[in-house]
Tab-separated table of C-alpha atoms and ligand atoms in Angstrom:
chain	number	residue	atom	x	y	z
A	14	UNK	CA	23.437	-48.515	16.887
A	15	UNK	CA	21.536	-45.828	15.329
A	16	UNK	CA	20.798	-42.225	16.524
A	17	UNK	CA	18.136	-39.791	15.283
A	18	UNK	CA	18.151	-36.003	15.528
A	19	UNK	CA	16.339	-33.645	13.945
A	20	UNK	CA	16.318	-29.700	13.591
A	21	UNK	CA	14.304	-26.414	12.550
A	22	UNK	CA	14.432	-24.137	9.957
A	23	UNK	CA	15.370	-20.552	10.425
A	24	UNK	CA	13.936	-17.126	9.265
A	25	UNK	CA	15.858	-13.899	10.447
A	26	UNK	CA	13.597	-11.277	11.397
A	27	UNK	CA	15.885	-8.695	11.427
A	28	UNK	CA	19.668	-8.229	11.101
A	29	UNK	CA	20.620	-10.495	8.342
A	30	UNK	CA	24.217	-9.053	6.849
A	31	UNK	CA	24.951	-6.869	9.489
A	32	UNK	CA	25.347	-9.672	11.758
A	33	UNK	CA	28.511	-10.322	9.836
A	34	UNK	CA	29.852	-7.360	10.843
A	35	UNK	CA	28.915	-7.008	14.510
A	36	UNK	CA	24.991	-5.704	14.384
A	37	UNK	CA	22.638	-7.658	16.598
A	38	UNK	CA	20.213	-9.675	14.718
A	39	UNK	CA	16.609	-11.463	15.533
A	40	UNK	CA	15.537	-14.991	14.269
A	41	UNK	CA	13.005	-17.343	15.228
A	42	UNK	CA	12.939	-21.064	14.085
A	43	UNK	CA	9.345	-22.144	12.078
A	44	UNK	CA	8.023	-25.456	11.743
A	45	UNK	CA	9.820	-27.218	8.616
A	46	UNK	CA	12.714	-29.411	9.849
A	47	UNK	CA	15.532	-31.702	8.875
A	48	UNK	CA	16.215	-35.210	10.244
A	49	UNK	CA	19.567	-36.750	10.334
A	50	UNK	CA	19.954	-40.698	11.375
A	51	UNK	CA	23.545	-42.012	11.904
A	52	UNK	CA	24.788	-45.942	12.429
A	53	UNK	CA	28.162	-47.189	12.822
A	54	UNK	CA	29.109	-49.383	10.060
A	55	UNK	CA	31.006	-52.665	10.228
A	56	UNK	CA	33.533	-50.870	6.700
A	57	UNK	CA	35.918	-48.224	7.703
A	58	UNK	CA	34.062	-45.804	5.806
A	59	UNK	CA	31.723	-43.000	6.096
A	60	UNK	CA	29.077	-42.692	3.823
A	61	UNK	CA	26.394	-39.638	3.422
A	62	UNK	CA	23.180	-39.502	1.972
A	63	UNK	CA	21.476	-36.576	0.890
A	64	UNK	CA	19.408	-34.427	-1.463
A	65	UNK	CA	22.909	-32.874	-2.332
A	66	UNK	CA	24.222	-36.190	-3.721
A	67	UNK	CA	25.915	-39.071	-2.009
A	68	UNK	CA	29.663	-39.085	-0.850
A	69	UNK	CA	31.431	-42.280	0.392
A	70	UNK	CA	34.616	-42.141	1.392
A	71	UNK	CA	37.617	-43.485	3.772
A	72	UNK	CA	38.686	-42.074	7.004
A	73	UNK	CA	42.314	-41.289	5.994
A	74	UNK	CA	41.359	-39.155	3.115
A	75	UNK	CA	41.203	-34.962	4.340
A	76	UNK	CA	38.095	-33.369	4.194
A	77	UNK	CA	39.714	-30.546	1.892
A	78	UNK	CA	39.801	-33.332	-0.347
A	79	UNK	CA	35.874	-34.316	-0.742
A	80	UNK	CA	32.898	-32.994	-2.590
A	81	UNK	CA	32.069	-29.325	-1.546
A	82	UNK	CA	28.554	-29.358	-0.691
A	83	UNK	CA	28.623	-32.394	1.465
A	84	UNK	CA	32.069	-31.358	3.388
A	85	UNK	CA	30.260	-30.804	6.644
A	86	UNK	CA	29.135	-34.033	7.618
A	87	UNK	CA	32.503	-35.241	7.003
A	88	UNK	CA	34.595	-32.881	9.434
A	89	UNK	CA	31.479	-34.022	11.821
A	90	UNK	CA	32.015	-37.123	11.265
A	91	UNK	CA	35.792	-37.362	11.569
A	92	UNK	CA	35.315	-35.198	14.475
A	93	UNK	CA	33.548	-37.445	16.517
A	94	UNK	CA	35.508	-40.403	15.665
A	95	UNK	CA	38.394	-38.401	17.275
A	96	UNK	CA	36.732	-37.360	20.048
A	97	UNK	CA	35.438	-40.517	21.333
A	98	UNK	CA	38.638	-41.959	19.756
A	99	UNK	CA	37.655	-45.298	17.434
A	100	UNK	CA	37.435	-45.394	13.842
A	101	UNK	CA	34.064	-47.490	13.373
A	102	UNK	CA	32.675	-45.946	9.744
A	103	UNK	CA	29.511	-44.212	9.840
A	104	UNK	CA	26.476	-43.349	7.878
A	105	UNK	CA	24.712	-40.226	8.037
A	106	UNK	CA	21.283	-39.918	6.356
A	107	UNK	CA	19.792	-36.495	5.973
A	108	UNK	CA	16.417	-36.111	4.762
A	109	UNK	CA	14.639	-32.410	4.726
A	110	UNK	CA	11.709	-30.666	4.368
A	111	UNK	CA	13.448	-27.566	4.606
A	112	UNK	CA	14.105	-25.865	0.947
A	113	UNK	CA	17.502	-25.597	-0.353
A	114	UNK	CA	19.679	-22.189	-0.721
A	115	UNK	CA	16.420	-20.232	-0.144
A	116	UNK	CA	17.851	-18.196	3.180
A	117	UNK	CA	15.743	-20.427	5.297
A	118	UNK	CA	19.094	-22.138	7.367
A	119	UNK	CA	18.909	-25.784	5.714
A	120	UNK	CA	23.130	-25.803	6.167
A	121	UNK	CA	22.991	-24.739	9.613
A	122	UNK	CA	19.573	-27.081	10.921
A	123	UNK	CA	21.540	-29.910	9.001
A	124	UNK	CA	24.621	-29.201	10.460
A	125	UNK	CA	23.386	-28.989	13.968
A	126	UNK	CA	21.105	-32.112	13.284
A	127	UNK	CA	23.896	-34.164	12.400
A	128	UNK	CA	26.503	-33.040	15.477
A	129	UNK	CA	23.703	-34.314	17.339
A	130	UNK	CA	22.895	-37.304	15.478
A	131	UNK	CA	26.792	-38.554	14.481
A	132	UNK	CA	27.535	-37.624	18.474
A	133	UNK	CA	24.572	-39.257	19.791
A	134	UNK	CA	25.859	-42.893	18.339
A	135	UNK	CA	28.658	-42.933	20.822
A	136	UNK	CA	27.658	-40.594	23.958
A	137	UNK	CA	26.079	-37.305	25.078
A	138	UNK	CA	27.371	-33.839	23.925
A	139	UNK	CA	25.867	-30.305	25.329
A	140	UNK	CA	23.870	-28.662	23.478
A	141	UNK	CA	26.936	-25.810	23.759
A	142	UNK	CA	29.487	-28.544	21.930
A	143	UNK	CA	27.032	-29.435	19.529
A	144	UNK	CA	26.196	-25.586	18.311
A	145	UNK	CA	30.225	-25.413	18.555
A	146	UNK	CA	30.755	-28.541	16.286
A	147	UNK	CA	27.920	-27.710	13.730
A	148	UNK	CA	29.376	-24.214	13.201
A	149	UNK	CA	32.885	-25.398	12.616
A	150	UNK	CA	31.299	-27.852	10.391
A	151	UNK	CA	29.408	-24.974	8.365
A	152	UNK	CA	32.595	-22.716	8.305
A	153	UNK	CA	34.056	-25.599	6.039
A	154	UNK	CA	31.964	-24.392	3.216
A	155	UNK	CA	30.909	-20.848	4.463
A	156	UNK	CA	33.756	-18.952	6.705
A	157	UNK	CA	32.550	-15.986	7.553
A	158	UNK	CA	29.347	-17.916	8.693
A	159	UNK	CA	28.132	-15.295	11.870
A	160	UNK	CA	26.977	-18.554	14.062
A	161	UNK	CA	23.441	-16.753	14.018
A	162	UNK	CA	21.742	-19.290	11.956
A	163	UNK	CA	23.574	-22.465	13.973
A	164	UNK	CA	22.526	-21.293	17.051
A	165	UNK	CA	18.743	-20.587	16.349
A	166	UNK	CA	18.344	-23.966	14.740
A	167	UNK	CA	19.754	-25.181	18.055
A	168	UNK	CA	18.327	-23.648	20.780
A	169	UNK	CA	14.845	-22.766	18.639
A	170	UNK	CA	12.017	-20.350	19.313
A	171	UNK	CA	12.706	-16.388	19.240
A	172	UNK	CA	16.087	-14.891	19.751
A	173	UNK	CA	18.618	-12.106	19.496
A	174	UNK	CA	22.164	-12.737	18.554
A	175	UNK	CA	25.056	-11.109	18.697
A	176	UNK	CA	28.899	-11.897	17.561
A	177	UNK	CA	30.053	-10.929	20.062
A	178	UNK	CA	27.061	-11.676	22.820
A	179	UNK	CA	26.044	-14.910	21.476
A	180	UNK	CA	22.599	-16.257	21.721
A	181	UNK	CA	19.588	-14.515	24.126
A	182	UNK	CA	16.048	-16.010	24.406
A	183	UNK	CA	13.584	-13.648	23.570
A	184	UNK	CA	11.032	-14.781	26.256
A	185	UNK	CA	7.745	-12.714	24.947
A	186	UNK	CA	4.675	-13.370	24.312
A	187	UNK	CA	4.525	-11.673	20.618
A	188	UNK	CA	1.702	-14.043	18.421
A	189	UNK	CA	2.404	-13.076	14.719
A	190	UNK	CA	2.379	-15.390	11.363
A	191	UNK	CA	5.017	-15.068	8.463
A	192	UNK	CA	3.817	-15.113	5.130
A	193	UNK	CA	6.873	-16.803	3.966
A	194	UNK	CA	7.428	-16.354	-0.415
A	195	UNK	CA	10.256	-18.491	-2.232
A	196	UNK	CA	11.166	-16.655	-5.092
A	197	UNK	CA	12.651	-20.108	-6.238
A	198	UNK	CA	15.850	-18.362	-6.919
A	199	UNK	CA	18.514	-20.145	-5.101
A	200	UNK	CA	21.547	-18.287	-3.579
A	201	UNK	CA	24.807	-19.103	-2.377
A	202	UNK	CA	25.118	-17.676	1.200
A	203	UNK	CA	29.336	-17.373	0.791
A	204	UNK	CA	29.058	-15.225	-2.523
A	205	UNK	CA	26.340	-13.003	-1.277
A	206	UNK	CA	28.479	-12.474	2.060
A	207	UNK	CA	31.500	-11.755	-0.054
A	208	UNK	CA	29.725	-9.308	-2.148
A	209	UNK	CA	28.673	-7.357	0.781
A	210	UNK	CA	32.210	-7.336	2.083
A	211	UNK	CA	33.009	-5.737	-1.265
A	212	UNK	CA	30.596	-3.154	-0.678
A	213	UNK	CA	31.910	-2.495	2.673
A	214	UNK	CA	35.497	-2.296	1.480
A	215	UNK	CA	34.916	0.565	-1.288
A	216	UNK	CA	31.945	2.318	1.151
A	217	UNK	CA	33.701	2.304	4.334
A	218	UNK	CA	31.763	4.892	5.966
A	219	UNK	CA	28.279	4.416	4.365
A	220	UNK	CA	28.572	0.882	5.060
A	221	UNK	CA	29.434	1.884	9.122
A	222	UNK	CA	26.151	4.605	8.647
A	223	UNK	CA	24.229	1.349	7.381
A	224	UNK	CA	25.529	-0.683	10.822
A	225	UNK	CA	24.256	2.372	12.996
A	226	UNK	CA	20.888	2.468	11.222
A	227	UNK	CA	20.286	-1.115	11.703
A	228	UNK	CA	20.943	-1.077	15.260
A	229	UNK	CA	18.447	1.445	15.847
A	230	UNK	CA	16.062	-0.663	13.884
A	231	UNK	CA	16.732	-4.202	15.865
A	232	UNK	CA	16.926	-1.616	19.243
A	233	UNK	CA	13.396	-0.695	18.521
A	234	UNK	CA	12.574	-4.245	17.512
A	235	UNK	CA	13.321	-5.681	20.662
A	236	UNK	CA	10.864	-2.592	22.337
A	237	UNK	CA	8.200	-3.639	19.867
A	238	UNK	CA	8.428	-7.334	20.321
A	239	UNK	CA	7.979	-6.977	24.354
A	240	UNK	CA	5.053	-5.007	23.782
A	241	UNK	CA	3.550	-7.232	21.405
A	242	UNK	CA	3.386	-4.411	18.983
A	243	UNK	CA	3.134	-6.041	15.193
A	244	UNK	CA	2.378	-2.569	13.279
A	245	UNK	CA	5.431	-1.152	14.572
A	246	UNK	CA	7.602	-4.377	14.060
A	247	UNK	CA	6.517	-4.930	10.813
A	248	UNK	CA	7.476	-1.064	9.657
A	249	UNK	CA	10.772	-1.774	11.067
A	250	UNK	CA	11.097	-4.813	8.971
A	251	UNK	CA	10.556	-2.554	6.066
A	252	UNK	CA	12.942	-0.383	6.866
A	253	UNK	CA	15.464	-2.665	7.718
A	254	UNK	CA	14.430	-3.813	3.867
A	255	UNK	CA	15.730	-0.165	2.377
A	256	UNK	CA	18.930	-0.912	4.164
A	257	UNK	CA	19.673	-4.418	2.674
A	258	UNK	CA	18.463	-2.567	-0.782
A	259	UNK	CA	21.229	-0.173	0.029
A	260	UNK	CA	24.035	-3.300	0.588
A	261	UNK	CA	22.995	-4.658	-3.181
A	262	UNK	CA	21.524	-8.038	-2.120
A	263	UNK	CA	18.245	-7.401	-3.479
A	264	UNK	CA	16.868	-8.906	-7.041
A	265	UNK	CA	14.392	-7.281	-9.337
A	266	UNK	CA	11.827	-10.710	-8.042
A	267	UNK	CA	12.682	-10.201	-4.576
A	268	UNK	CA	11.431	-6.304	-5.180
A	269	UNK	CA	7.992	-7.114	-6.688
A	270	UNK	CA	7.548	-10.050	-3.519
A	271	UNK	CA	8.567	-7.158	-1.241
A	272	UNK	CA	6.386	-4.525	-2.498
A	273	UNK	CA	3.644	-7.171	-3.115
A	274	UNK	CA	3.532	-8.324	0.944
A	275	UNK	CA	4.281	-4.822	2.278
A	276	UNK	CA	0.692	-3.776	0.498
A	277	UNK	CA	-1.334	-5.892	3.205
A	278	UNK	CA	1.153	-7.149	5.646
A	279	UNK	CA	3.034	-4.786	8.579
A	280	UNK	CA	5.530	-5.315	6.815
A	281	UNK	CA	8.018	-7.198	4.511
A	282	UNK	CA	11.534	-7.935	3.674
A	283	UNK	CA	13.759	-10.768	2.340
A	284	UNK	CA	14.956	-13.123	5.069
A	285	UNK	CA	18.497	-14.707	4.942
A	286	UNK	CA	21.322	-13.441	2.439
A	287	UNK	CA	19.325	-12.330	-0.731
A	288	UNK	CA	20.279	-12.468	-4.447
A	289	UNK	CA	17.578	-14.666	-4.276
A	290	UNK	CA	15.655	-16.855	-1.669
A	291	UNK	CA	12.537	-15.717	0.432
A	292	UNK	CA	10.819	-12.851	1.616
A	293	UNK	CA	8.729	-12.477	5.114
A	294	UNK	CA	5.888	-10.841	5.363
A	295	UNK	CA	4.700	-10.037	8.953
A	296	UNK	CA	0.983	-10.852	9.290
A	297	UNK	CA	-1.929	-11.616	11.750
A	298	UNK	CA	-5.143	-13.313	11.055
A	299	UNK	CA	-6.892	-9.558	9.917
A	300	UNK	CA	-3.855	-9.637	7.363
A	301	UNK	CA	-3.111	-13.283	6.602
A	302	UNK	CA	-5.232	-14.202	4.036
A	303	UNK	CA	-4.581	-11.077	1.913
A	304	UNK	CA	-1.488	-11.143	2.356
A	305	UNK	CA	-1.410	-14.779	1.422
A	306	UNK	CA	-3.642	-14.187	-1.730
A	307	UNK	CA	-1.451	-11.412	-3.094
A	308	UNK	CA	1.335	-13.645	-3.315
A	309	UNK	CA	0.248	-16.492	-5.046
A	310	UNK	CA	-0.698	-14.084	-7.764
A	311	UNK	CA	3.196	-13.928	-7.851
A	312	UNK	CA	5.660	-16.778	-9.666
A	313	UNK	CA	6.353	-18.142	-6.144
A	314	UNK	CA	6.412	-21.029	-3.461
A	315	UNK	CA	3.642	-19.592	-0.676
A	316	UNK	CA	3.427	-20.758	2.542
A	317	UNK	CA	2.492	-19.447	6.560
A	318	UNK	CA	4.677	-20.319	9.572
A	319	UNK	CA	4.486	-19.432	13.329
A	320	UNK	CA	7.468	-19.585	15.394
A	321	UNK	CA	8.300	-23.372	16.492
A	322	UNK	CA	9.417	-23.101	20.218
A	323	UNK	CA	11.427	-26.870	19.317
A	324	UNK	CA	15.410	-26.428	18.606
A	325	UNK	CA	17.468	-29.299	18.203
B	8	LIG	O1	20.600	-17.266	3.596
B	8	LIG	P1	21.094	-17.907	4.814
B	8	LIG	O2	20.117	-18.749	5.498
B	8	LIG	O3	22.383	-18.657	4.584
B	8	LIG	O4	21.374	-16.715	5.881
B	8	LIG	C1	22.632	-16.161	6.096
B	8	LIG	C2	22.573	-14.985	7.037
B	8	LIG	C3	23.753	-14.016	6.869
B	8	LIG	O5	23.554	-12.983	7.813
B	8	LIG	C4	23.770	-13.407	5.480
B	8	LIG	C5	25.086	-14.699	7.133
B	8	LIG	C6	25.356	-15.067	8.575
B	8	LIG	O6	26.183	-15.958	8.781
B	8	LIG	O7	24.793	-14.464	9.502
């Protein structure tokens, strides 16, 4: 038996950080996904296969136990088993056109993809258990993980998310086209989250200002985005830019991509945590092009996405 499930990639639009720490944020899924298959095995093992590296392994051994990177799929995995209670091994295969460690949510569309997928060999989960399993999954590597980027790659399309509120459909009609730049520095998501908690911790109160500026910002967002209003959106962007400047998780690369998009675009910003990864720039076809052209001047990976309306 084999079961196939496949999931978008993520940019947030605004909000990235301060999610963390109880802002709203807005994301939208784009069209670059990941595709997980999963079939029981006859062994008692469970084996993964992935860009990361392969991992095989046996049931009784903990997942505390088992290459970092690839610890996900095995709580999933060993979750499942347990749930539908057998021990049958499994093999996940995850294959991805979604660049690594960029900020674009390959953990979290890979994690949801393969709740789905490992699930889907033995019976039918809601799409409510699978976000649930995929960010337990993720917090095995990533703790602090705000469930923003899970839930996006699961429910796809254009949404605001909250902590505390969870997930809300944006249902508008906004048409817009990200100029999306990978600085082709990769990050690590847990050590850029860390390092803003570090900020917070010796800036109490500056970090707190920062919160209350960047709900404003996603407040007006939200205003913008039901009227269809790009030139305003896209100066918010940039402002919500000078605030993740502020928090540190900015590079001298992911400056010059910044200030090289905001000269044509509505605006520009990085997307995800930072210290590396990509930057948005918010464009429509009077902009695109430019926009587009501007950037490829730069040492980058260029590319244009719409939202994709497809979750999991
Ligand atoms: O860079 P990414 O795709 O891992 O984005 C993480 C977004 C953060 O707000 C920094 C963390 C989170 O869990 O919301």
């Amino acid at each position: 038996m084999k079961s196939i499930a496949t999931a978008p990639a993520k940019v947030i639009l605004l909000g990235e950080h301060f999610v963390v720490h109880g802002v709203r944020a807005i994301l939208c899924t784009i069209d670059k996904r990941v595709t997980v298959s999963s079939r029981t095995l006859d062994d008692n093992i469970i084996k993964i296969k992935s860009k990361l590296g392969n991992l095989s392994t046996t049931l009784s051994k903990s997942v505390d136990e088992q290459n970092i990177p690839l610890k996900p799929f095995l709580h999933i995995a060993k979750k499942i088993l347990e749930k539908f209670s057998t021990s049958v091994g499994i093999e996940i295969d995850i294959k991805s056109d979604i660049p690594i460690g960029v900020g674009l949510g390959s953990s979290s569309a890979c994690c949801v993809a393969a709740a789905a997928s490992v699930s889907g060999i033995f019976g039918k989960l809601t799409r409510e258990e699978i976000l649930k399993l995929a960010i337990e999954a993720e917090r095995t590597i990533f703790q602090k993980t705000s469930g923003a980027d899970c839930s996006v790659c699961t429910y796809g399309g254009l949404m605001e998310y909250s902590t505390e509120q969870g997930y809300r459909a944006l249902n508008s009609k906004i048409d817009f086209n990200l100029v999306i730049a990978n600085s082709k520095e990769t990050h690590s998501t847990n050590q850029i989250v860390h390092k803003v908690q570090n900020f917070k911790d010796r800036h109490e109160e500056i970090f707190l200002s920062l919160c209350n500026e960047e709900n404003v910002i996603v407040e007006k967002a939200l205003t913008a985005i039901k009227e269809n209003d790009l030139p305003t959106l896209g100066k918010l962007m940039s402002e919500n830019q000078v605030l993740l400047d502020k928090i540190g998780v900015t590079t001298e690369k992911l400056k010059v991509l910044v200030k090289t998009a905001s000269n044509t675009s509505y605006g520009a910003k990085i997307t995800g945590a930072g210290g590396g990864g990509c930057v948005i720039g918010l464009t429509d076809r009077t902009n695109l092009e430019q926009t587009l052209g501007s950037l490829e001047d730069q040492d980058c990976e260029c590319f244009v996405s719409k939202i994709d309306y497809n979750g999991l």
